[in-house]
Amino acid sequence: YPPPPPSEFLVGMVSLPALSVGQCVTTPVSGNSPPSDPTSPRFLGARVDMSNQVVELREDNNTRVTSRLILGNGPDLVVRSVTAPTGLTQGSSFTAQVKVCNDGNMPMYGSVPLDLLLSTETSLYTPGQGQPPYTQLQMPVAGVMVSSLAVGQCTTLPVQGSVIRPPAAQPGQPLYLGALVDAPNALLELREDNNALTMATPISQVP
């Protein structure tokens, strides 16, 4: 068999019996999972006739990939919801409600920062480790700390902020409110790509 590409990791293999027209077979496959890496998503897939030994009517439907796998142990902080008043003017104060949950399989101990940001874009920029969570299009407007969360536990925090336009925002642009938990990536999580959420409706507009 040809070796898999660098983006793939072979975890198991079985041989299939002969199949008649319209026949299906379900077979168990066992193997070892690849090393876990919260910064690199893992998806489980299956490929039949990898070496193309069988001449088929189609060769482009021999692979199927499932949803993302969660490997390893650890907490996983997720911003579940962000709510705030809309129609706010520049400089006005507001209180947002942010719900954060631990979807991991281990408790989160200590505390991590929760940043509230205004952006001209509908999704937040998520910084790398040690980088600030702001850009020319994204401005932090408030912040609180999230305390320890047990497995499956959620907490809803009131966060007070003010409408501040990002430096590169243009007149007439809508401003979207988002929340980002653990922006410094100080907490090792099962997933690092689900720490942010933005309201679907803008809360203000650049004058």
Short mmCIF file of C-alpha atoms in Angstrom, two decimals:
data_model
loop_
_atom_site.label_atom_id
_atom_site.label_comp_id
_atom_site.label_asym_id
_atom_site.label_seq_id
_atom_site.Cartn_x
_atom_site.Cartn_y
_atom_site.Cartn_z
CA TYR A 1 0.00 0.00 0.00
CA PRO A 2 1.24 3.54 -0.68
CA PRO A 3 2.08 5.55 2.46
CA PRO A 4 -0.54 8.11 3.57
CA PRO A 5 0.17 11.80 2.99
CA PRO A 6 1.74 13.83 5.85
CA SER A 7 -1.68 15.15 6.91
CA GLU A 8 -2.97 11.62 7.57
CA PHE A 9 -2.19 8.98 10.20
CA LEU A 10 -3.02 5.31 9.55
CA VAL A 11 -4.74 3.90 12.65
CA GLY A 12 -6.02 0.55 11.38
CA MET A 13 -6.67 -1.64 8.36
CA VAL A 14 -8.81 -4.67 7.46
CA SER A 15 -9.49 -6.71 4.32
CA LEU A 16 -12.98 -6.80 2.87
CA PRO A 17 -14.67 -9.89 1.36
CA ALA A 18 -16.08 -10.06 -2.14
CA LEU A 19 -19.31 -8.09 -2.60
CA SER A 20 -22.10 -8.80 -5.05
CA VAL A 21 -24.09 -6.08 -6.81
CA GLY A 22 -25.92 -3.95 -4.21
CA GLN A 23 -24.38 -5.81 -1.26
CA CYS A 24 -22.97 -3.96 1.78
CA VAL A 25 -20.76 -5.06 4.65
CA THR A 26 -20.10 -3.50 8.06
CA THR A 27 -16.75 -4.41 9.56
CA PRO A 28 -15.03 -3.45 12.84
CA VAL A 29 -11.63 -1.79 12.58
CA SER A 30 -9.34 -1.37 15.57
CA GLY A 31 -6.18 0.67 15.87
CA ASN A 32 -4.20 3.23 17.83
CA SER A 33 -5.09 6.92 17.91
CA PRO A 34 -2.48 9.49 16.85
CA PRO A 35 -0.92 11.84 19.43
CA SER A 36 -3.36 14.54 20.54
CA ASP A 37 -2.66 18.17 19.64
CA PRO A 38 -5.26 20.84 20.58
CA THR A 39 -3.95 23.16 17.85
CA SER A 40 -4.37 20.54 15.10
CA PRO A 41 -7.88 19.11 14.51
CA ARG A 42 -8.26 15.35 14.09
CA PHE A 43 -10.95 13.76 11.91
CA LEU A 44 -11.65 10.03 11.55
CA GLY A 45 -11.94 8.80 7.99
CA ALA A 46 -12.10 5.57 6.01
CA ARG A 47 -10.74 4.80 2.56
CA VAL A 48 -11.42 1.65 0.56
CA ASP A 49 -9.09 0.32 -2.15
CA MET A 50 -6.32 2.78 -1.31
CA SER A 51 -4.00 1.30 -3.94
CA ASN A 52 -6.71 1.35 -6.67
CA GLN A 53 -6.38 -2.38 -7.32
CA VAL A 54 -10.05 -2.66 -8.28
CA VAL A 55 -11.17 -1.05 -11.54
CA GLU A 56 -14.39 0.77 -10.61
CA LEU A 57 -17.03 2.81 -12.39
CA ARG A 58 -16.01 5.71 -10.12
CA GLU A 59 -12.78 6.31 -8.23
CA ASP A 60 -13.79 9.56 -6.50
CA ASN A 61 -16.14 8.12 -3.86
CA ASN A 62 -13.89 5.73 -1.94
CA THR A 63 -13.34 8.02 1.07
CA ARG A 64 -15.56 9.24 3.89
CA VAL A 65 -14.63 11.53 6.80
CA THR A 66 -16.55 11.89 10.07
CA SER A 67 -16.91 14.89 12.34
CA ARG A 68 -14.01 16.06 14.46
CA LEU A 69 -12.59 13.72 17.13
CA ILE A 70 -11.72 14.86 20.63
CA LEU A 71 -8.55 13.11 21.79
CA GLY A 72 -6.90 13.26 25.17
CA ASN A 73 -7.97 14.75 28.49
CA GLY A 74 -8.42 18.34 29.55
CA PRO A 75 -10.83 21.24 29.93
CA ASP A 76 -12.42 22.90 26.91
CA LEU A 77 -13.79 26.42 27.38
CA VAL A 78 -16.53 27.48 24.98
CA VAL A 79 -18.33 30.82 24.73
CA ARG A 80 -21.91 29.63 24.44
CA SER A 81 -23.74 32.95 24.11
CA VAL A 82 -23.21 36.72 24.05
CA THR A 83 -26.09 39.17 24.55
CA ALA A 84 -26.13 42.96 24.82
CA PRO A 85 -28.34 45.93 23.93
CA THR A 86 -28.30 47.11 20.32
CA GLY A 87 -28.58 50.55 18.75
CA LEU A 88 -25.86 51.97 21.00
CA THR A 89 -24.06 55.23 20.23
CA GLN A 90 -20.33 55.91 20.28
CA GLY A 91 -19.02 56.17 23.86
CA SER A 92 -22.16 54.81 25.51
CA SER A 93 -21.89 52.23 28.30
CA PHE A 94 -23.60 48.85 28.29
CA THR A 95 -23.69 45.54 30.14
CA ALA A 96 -23.29 42.30 28.20
CA GLN A 97 -24.12 38.81 29.42
CA VAL A 98 -21.60 36.14 28.40
CA LYS A 99 -22.13 32.42 29.00
CA VAL A 100 -18.97 30.29 29.20
CA CYS A 101 -19.03 26.49 29.54
CA ASN A 102 -16.45 23.77 30.13
CA ASP A 103 -17.16 21.16 27.45
CA GLY A 104 -14.01 19.20 28.25
CA ASN A 105 -13.57 15.99 30.22
CA MET A 106 -11.52 17.54 33.05
CA PRO A 107 -12.17 20.51 35.37
CA MET A 108 -10.72 23.94 34.71
CA TYR A 109 -8.86 25.16 37.79
CA GLY A 110 -7.79 28.70 38.59
CA SER A 111 -9.04 31.51 36.38
CA VAL A 112 -8.65 32.77 32.82
CA PRO A 113 -9.48 36.13 31.21
CA LEU A 114 -12.66 36.79 29.26
CA ASP A 115 -12.35 39.72 26.83
CA LEU A 116 -15.24 41.64 25.31
CA LEU A 117 -14.40 43.10 21.90
CA LEU A 118 -15.98 45.29 19.24
CA SER A 119 -15.19 44.41 15.64
CA THR A 120 -16.15 45.57 12.17
CA GLU A 121 -16.18 41.89 11.16
CA THR A 122 -18.74 39.21 12.00
CA SER A 123 -16.16 36.88 13.56
CA LEU A 124 -13.33 37.63 15.97
CA TYR A 125 -9.64 37.37 15.25
CA THR A 126 -8.20 34.80 17.66
CA PRO A 127 -4.58 35.59 18.56
CA GLY A 128 -1.76 33.10 18.91
CA GLN A 129 -0.13 32.40 22.24
CA GLY A 130 1.22 35.56 23.85
CA GLN A 131 -0.27 37.89 21.20
CA PRO A 132 -2.79 40.64 22.03
CA PRO A 133 -6.45 40.13 21.04
CA TYR A 134 -6.79 43.47 19.25
CA THR A 135 -6.21 44.56 15.65
CA GLN A 136 -6.99 47.65 13.60
CA LEU A 137 -10.49 46.19 13.11
CA GLN A 138 -11.01 44.74 16.60
CA MET A 139 -10.95 46.68 19.87
CA PRO A 140 -11.17 45.29 23.45
CA VAL A 141 -13.83 47.20 25.38
CA ALA A 142 -14.06 45.23 28.65
CA GLY A 143 -12.79 42.18 30.48
CA VAL A 144 -13.44 39.95 33.49
CA MET A 145 -11.98 36.73 34.88
CA VAL A 146 -13.64 33.33 34.56
CA SER A 147 -13.21 31.20 37.67
CA SER A 148 -12.88 27.42 37.96
CA LEU A 149 -15.43 25.32 36.06
CA ALA A 150 -16.23 21.65 36.60
CA VAL A 151 -16.83 19.30 33.68
CA GLY A 152 -20.07 20.36 31.97
CA GLN A 153 -20.46 23.45 34.16
CA CYS A 154 -21.46 26.83 32.72
CA THR A 155 -21.35 30.33 34.13
CA THR A 156 -23.02 33.52 32.88
CA LEU A 157 -21.04 36.66 33.62
CA PRO A 158 -22.16 40.30 33.40
CA VAL A 159 -19.49 42.34 31.64
CA GLN A 160 -19.63 46.14 31.58
CA GLY A 161 -18.12 47.92 28.61
CA SER A 162 -18.28 51.02 26.42
CA VAL A 163 -18.69 51.46 22.68
CA ILE A 164 -15.23 52.27 21.30
CA ARG A 165 -14.61 52.21 17.56
CA PRO A 166 -11.66 50.16 16.29
CA PRO A 167 -8.87 52.32 14.81
CA ALA A 168 -9.51 51.32 11.18
CA ALA A 169 -13.32 51.38 11.36
CA GLN A 170 -14.92 53.46 8.62
CA PRO A 171 -18.02 55.69 8.93
CA GLY A 172 -21.21 53.72 8.50
CA GLN A 173 -19.67 50.35 9.32
CA PRO A 174 -21.61 48.15 11.77
CA LEU A 175 -19.86 47.15 14.99
CA TYR A 176 -20.26 43.57 16.22
CA LEU A 177 -19.79 42.53 19.84
CA GLY A 178 -17.87 39.35 20.57
CA ALA A 179 -16.38 37.52 23.53
CA LEU A 180 -13.06 35.69 23.67
CA VAL A 181 -12.07 33.45 26.57
CA ASP A 182 -8.42 32.68 27.36
CA ALA A 183 -7.01 35.00 24.69
CA PRO A 184 -3.40 34.41 25.89
CA ASN A 185 -3.89 30.62 25.42
CA ALA A 186 -2.51 30.11 28.92
CA LEU A 187 -4.85 27.16 29.53
CA LEU A 188 -4.14 23.91 27.66
CA GLU A 189 -7.50 22.77 26.25
CA LEU A 190 -8.80 19.88 24.19
CA ARG A 191 -9.68 22.43 21.51
CA GLU A 192 -8.28 25.90 20.94
CA ASP A 193 -10.52 26.92 18.03
CA ASN A 194 -13.82 27.43 19.87
CA ASN A 195 -12.98 30.15 22.41
CA ALA A 196 -14.76 33.02 20.63
CA LEU A 197 -18.32 33.96 19.70
CA THR A 198 -19.80 37.07 18.08
CA MET A 199 -23.36 38.37 18.23
CA ALA A 200 -25.15 38.01 14.90
CA THR A 201 -26.67 41.50 15.17
CA PRO A 202 -24.42 44.59 15.40
CA ILE A 203 -24.81 46.64 18.58
CA SER A 204 -23.68 49.94 17.09
CA GLN A 205 -22.56 51.73 13.95
CA VAL A 206 -19.51 53.89 13.30
CA PRO A 207 -20.66 57.54 13.08
#
